[in-house]
Structure formats: C-alpha cells, structure tokens
C-alpha cells in the first residue's frame, strides 16, 4: 500500500507541476501576467516561511534528516498555492501586503540578521545538532539560504520613504 501511495504521489506531483508550467509558459495579456506574477510572489513567500518553520521545528525535535518527499510536497504546495491565488486574482480579488510600520520592518531586519549570524556561526563550528545524515545540505545552511530568500522577498513589501 505504501508503494501505491508513493506512486500516486509522483503522479499527482507530475499533474500539478505540468499544469503550473503550462500556465507559467502560455501567452498571457498584461492583467493575467500581473496576476500570475503576484500569485507566484505570494506563494513563494508563504512556502519559504513554511519551509523555514519546518526546518526549525525538525531541529527542535532532534530530527536529523529531511525526506525527499517533504521537498516534493513543498514544490507541489507552491504550485497549488500559486494556481489558487492566480485564480483568485483573475476573479477580481486583489491581495496586497505592505508593511507600514517602521518598527515592524526593523524587527524583521534584526530577526533576519540574528538568524544569519547564528546560522553562519553554526556552519563555521559545524555543530552536530544541525547535521543532516541523509540529506545533501545541513540544517544551518538550509536556514541561511531560506533566510536570504525570504529577506529578498520581503524587501518589496517595505513602503517607500517620502522625501
């Protein structure tokens, strides 16, 4: 039964990925292109945050492996979430997120810097808690990469300063 479920998962992943790529590569007018870009941005931010939380949760539980199925699930979720948000945009609902408080921006920047410094120190000292025996990347490297990606995705949400 486990083999059947694993086989069904690969079929589902193939279908979802093919629909996503079909929508990503087809010709669109300006409105559809704008909607797809925004949907992709929102789903990327949500998935990066979810992956960062998952990796921190796994470390806190003492797990030392990341299954390849988890990575496939994350890719599927990004595709499905992008398609869902794209559909919502095309139906006329507009989702926008802007950070208006400078205090929240400073807190996010300080948290990001702290995560980067701690992950870099962990990479240099090679702590055993961040090892990943089965995977190809250490947890601290994963956290550092996800933090960098998340930070670059949050930058456009910062409001422009009035001069």
CSV table of C-alpha atoms in Angstrom, one decimal:
chain,number,residue,atom,x,y,z
A,1,UNK,CA,0.0,0.0,0.0
A,2,UNK,CA,2.9,2.3,0.8
A,3,UNK,CA,4.3,1.8,-2.7
A,4,UNK,CA,0.9,2.6,-4.3
A,5,UNK,CA,0.7,5.8,-2.3
A,6,UNK,CA,4.2,6.8,-3.2
A,7,UNK,CA,3.4,6.1,-6.9
A,8,UNK,CA,0.2,8.1,-6.7
A,9,UNK,CA,2.2,11.0,-5.1
A,10,UNK,CA,4.5,11.1,-8.1
A,11,UNK,CA,1.5,11.1,-10.5
A,12,UNK,CA,-0.1,13.9,-8.5
A,13,UNK,CA,3.2,15.9,-8.4
A,14,UNK,CA,3.5,15.4,-12.2
A,15,UNK,CA,0.0,16.7,-12.9
A,16,UNK,CA,0.3,19.7,-10.6
A,17,UNK,CA,3.7,20.6,-11.9
A,18,UNK,CA,2.6,20.3,-15.6
A,19,UNK,CA,-0.5,22.5,-15.0
A,20,UNK,CA,1.7,25.0,-13.3
A,21,UNK,CA,4.3,25.0,-16.1
A,22,UNK,CA,1.5,25.2,-18.7
A,23,UNK,CA,0.1,28.3,-17.0
A,24,UNK,CA,3.6,29.8,-16.5
A,25,UNK,CA,4.7,29.4,-20.1
A,26,UNK,CA,1.5,30.2,-22.0
A,27,UNK,CA,0.9,33.6,-23.5
A,28,UNK,CA,-1.0,36.0,-21.3
A,29,UNK,CA,-2.2,39.6,-21.5
A,30,UNK,CA,-0.9,42.2,-19.1
A,31,UNK,CA,-3.6,41.6,-16.5
A,32,UNK,CA,-3.1,37.8,-16.5
A,33,UNK,CA,0.7,38.3,-16.4
A,34,UNK,CA,0.4,40.7,-13.4
A,35,UNK,CA,-1.9,38.3,-11.6
A,36,UNK,CA,0.4,35.3,-12.2
A,37,UNK,CA,3.5,37.3,-11.0
A,38,UNK,CA,1.7,38.4,-7.8
A,39,UNK,CA,0.4,34.9,-7.2
A,40,UNK,CA,3.9,33.5,-7.6
A,41,UNK,CA,5.3,36.1,-5.2
A,42,UNK,CA,2.7,35.4,-2.5
A,43,UNK,CA,3.1,31.6,-2.8
A,44,UNK,CA,6.9,31.9,-2.7
A,45,UNK,CA,6.8,33.9,0.5
A,46,UNK,CA,4.3,31.5,2.2
A,47,UNK,CA,6.3,28.5,1.1
A,48,UNK,CA,9.7,29.9,2.2
A,49,UNK,CA,8.3,30.8,5.6
A,50,UNK,CA,6.7,27.3,5.9
A,51,UNK,CA,10.0,25.6,4.9
A,52,UNK,CA,11.9,27.8,7.4
A,53,UNK,CA,9.4,26.9,10.2
A,54,UNK,CA,9.6,23.2,9.3
A,55,UNK,CA,13.3,23.1,9.4
A,56,UNK,CA,13.4,24.9,12.8
A,57,UNK,CA,10.7,22.6,14.0
A,58,UNK,CA,12.6,19.5,12.8
A,59,UNK,CA,15.8,20.7,14.6
A,60,UNK,CA,13.9,21.3,17.8
A,61,UNK,CA,12.6,17.7,17.7
A,62,UNK,CA,16.0,16.4,17.1
A,63,UNK,CA,15.4,15.0,13.6
A,64,UNK,CA,18.5,14.9,11.5
A,65,UNK,CA,17.0,14.1,8.1
A,66,UNK,CA,14.9,15.8,5.5
A,67,UNK,CA,13.0,13.4,3.4
A,68,UNK,CA,12.9,14.0,-0.4
A,69,UNK,CA,9.1,13.6,-0.1
A,70,UNK,CA,9.0,16.8,2.0
A,71,UNK,CA,10.8,18.7,-0.7
A,72,UNK,CA,8.3,17.3,-3.3
A,73,UNK,CA,5.4,18.3,-1.1
A,74,UNK,CA,6.8,21.8,-0.8
A,75,UNK,CA,7.1,22.2,-4.5
A,76,UNK,CA,3.6,20.8,-5.0
A,77,UNK,CA,2.2,23.2,-2.4
A,78,UNK,CA,3.9,26.2,-4.1
A,79,UNK,CA,2.4,25.2,-7.4
A,80,UNK,CA,-1.1,24.6,-6.0
A,81,UNK,CA,-1.0,27.8,-3.9
A,82,UNK,CA,0.2,29.8,-7.0
A,83,UNK,CA,-2.6,28.4,-9.1
A,84,UNK,CA,-5.2,29.1,-6.3
A,85,UNK,CA,-4.0,32.7,-5.8
A,86,UNK,CA,-3.8,33.2,-9.6
A,87,UNK,CA,-7.5,32.0,-9.9
A,88,UNK,CA,-8.5,34.4,-7.1
A,89,UNK,CA,-6.7,37.3,-8.8
A,90,UNK,CA,-8.5,36.6,-12.1
A,91,UNK,CA,-11.9,36.5,-10.3
A,92,UNK,CA,-11.3,40.1,-9.1
A,93,UNK,CA,-10.0,39.7,-5.6
A,94,UNK,CA,-6.7,41.6,-5.1
A,95,UNK,CA,-4.3,40.5,-2.4
A,96,UNK,CA,-1.7,43.0,-1.4
A,97,UNK,CA,0.6,43.2,1.6
A,98,UNK,CA,2.6,46.3,2.6
A,99,UNK,CA,4.4,46.9,5.8
A,100,UNK,CA,3.6,50.4,7.0
A,101,UNK,CA,5.2,50.4,10.4
A,102,UNK,CA,8.9,51.1,10.6
A,103,UNK,CA,9.1,49.3,13.9
A,104,UNK,CA,7.9,46.0,12.3
A,105,UNK,CA,10.4,46.5,9.5
A,106,UNK,CA,13.3,47.0,12.0
A,107,UNK,CA,12.2,43.9,14.0
A,108,UNK,CA,12.1,41.8,10.8
A,109,UNK,CA,15.6,43.0,9.8
A,110,UNK,CA,17.0,42.3,13.2
A,111,UNK,CA,15.5,38.8,13.3
A,112,UNK,CA,16.9,38.2,9.8
A,113,UNK,CA,20.4,39.4,10.8
A,114,UNK,CA,20.3,37.3,14.0
A,115,UNK,CA,19.3,34.2,12.1
A,116,UNK,CA,22.0,34.8,9.6
A,117,UNK,CA,24.7,35.3,12.2
A,118,UNK,CA,23.7,32.3,14.2
A,119,UNK,CA,23.5,30.1,11.1
A,120,UNK,CA,26.9,31.3,9.9
A,121,UNK,CA,28.5,30.6,13.3
A,122,UNK,CA,26.8,27.2,13.3
A,123,UNK,CA,28.2,26.5,9.8
A,124,UNK,CA,31.7,27.5,10.9
A,125,UNK,CA,31.7,25.5,14.1
A,126,UNK,CA,29.8,22.5,12.5
A,127,UNK,CA,27.6,21.7,15.4
A,128,UNK,CA,26.2,18.2,15.5
A,129,UNK,CA,22.6,19.4,16.1
A,130,UNK,CA,22.5,20.8,12.5
A,131,UNK,CA,23.7,17.7,10.7
A,132,UNK,CA,21.6,16.0,8.1
A,133,UNK,CA,22.9,12.5,7.6
A,134,UNK,CA,20.5,11.5,4.9
A,135,UNK,CA,20.2,14.8,3.0
A,136,UNK,CA,22.7,16.7,1.0
A,137,UNK,CA,22.5,20.0,2.9
A,138,UNK,CA,23.0,20.8,6.6
A,139,UNK,CA,20.1,22.5,8.5
A,140,UNK,CA,22.1,25.6,9.2
A,141,UNK,CA,22.8,26.0,5.5
A,142,UNK,CA,19.1,25.5,4.7
A,143,UNK,CA,18.1,28.1,7.3
A,144,UNK,CA,20.7,30.6,6.0
A,145,UNK,CA,19.5,30.1,2.4
A,146,UNK,CA,15.9,30.3,3.3
A,147,UNK,CA,16.5,33.5,5.3
A,148,UNK,CA,18.3,35.1,2.4
A,149,UNK,CA,15.5,34.2,0.0
A,150,UNK,CA,12.8,35.4,2.5
A,151,UNK,CA,14.6,38.7,3.1
A,152,UNK,CA,14.8,39.4,-0.7
A,153,UNK,CA,11.1,38.6,-1.0
A,154,UNK,CA,10.2,40.9,1.9
A,155,UNK,CA,12.1,43.9,0.6
A,156,UNK,CA,9.5,44.8,-2.0
A,157,UNK,CA,6.8,44.9,0.8
A,158,UNK,CA,8.7,47.8,2.6
A,159,UNK,CA,7.0,51.1,1.9
A,160,UNK,CA,8.8,53.8,0.0
A,161,UNK,CA,10.1,56.6,2.2
A,162,UNK,CA,8.6,60.1,1.5
A,163,UNK,CA,11.2,62.7,0.9
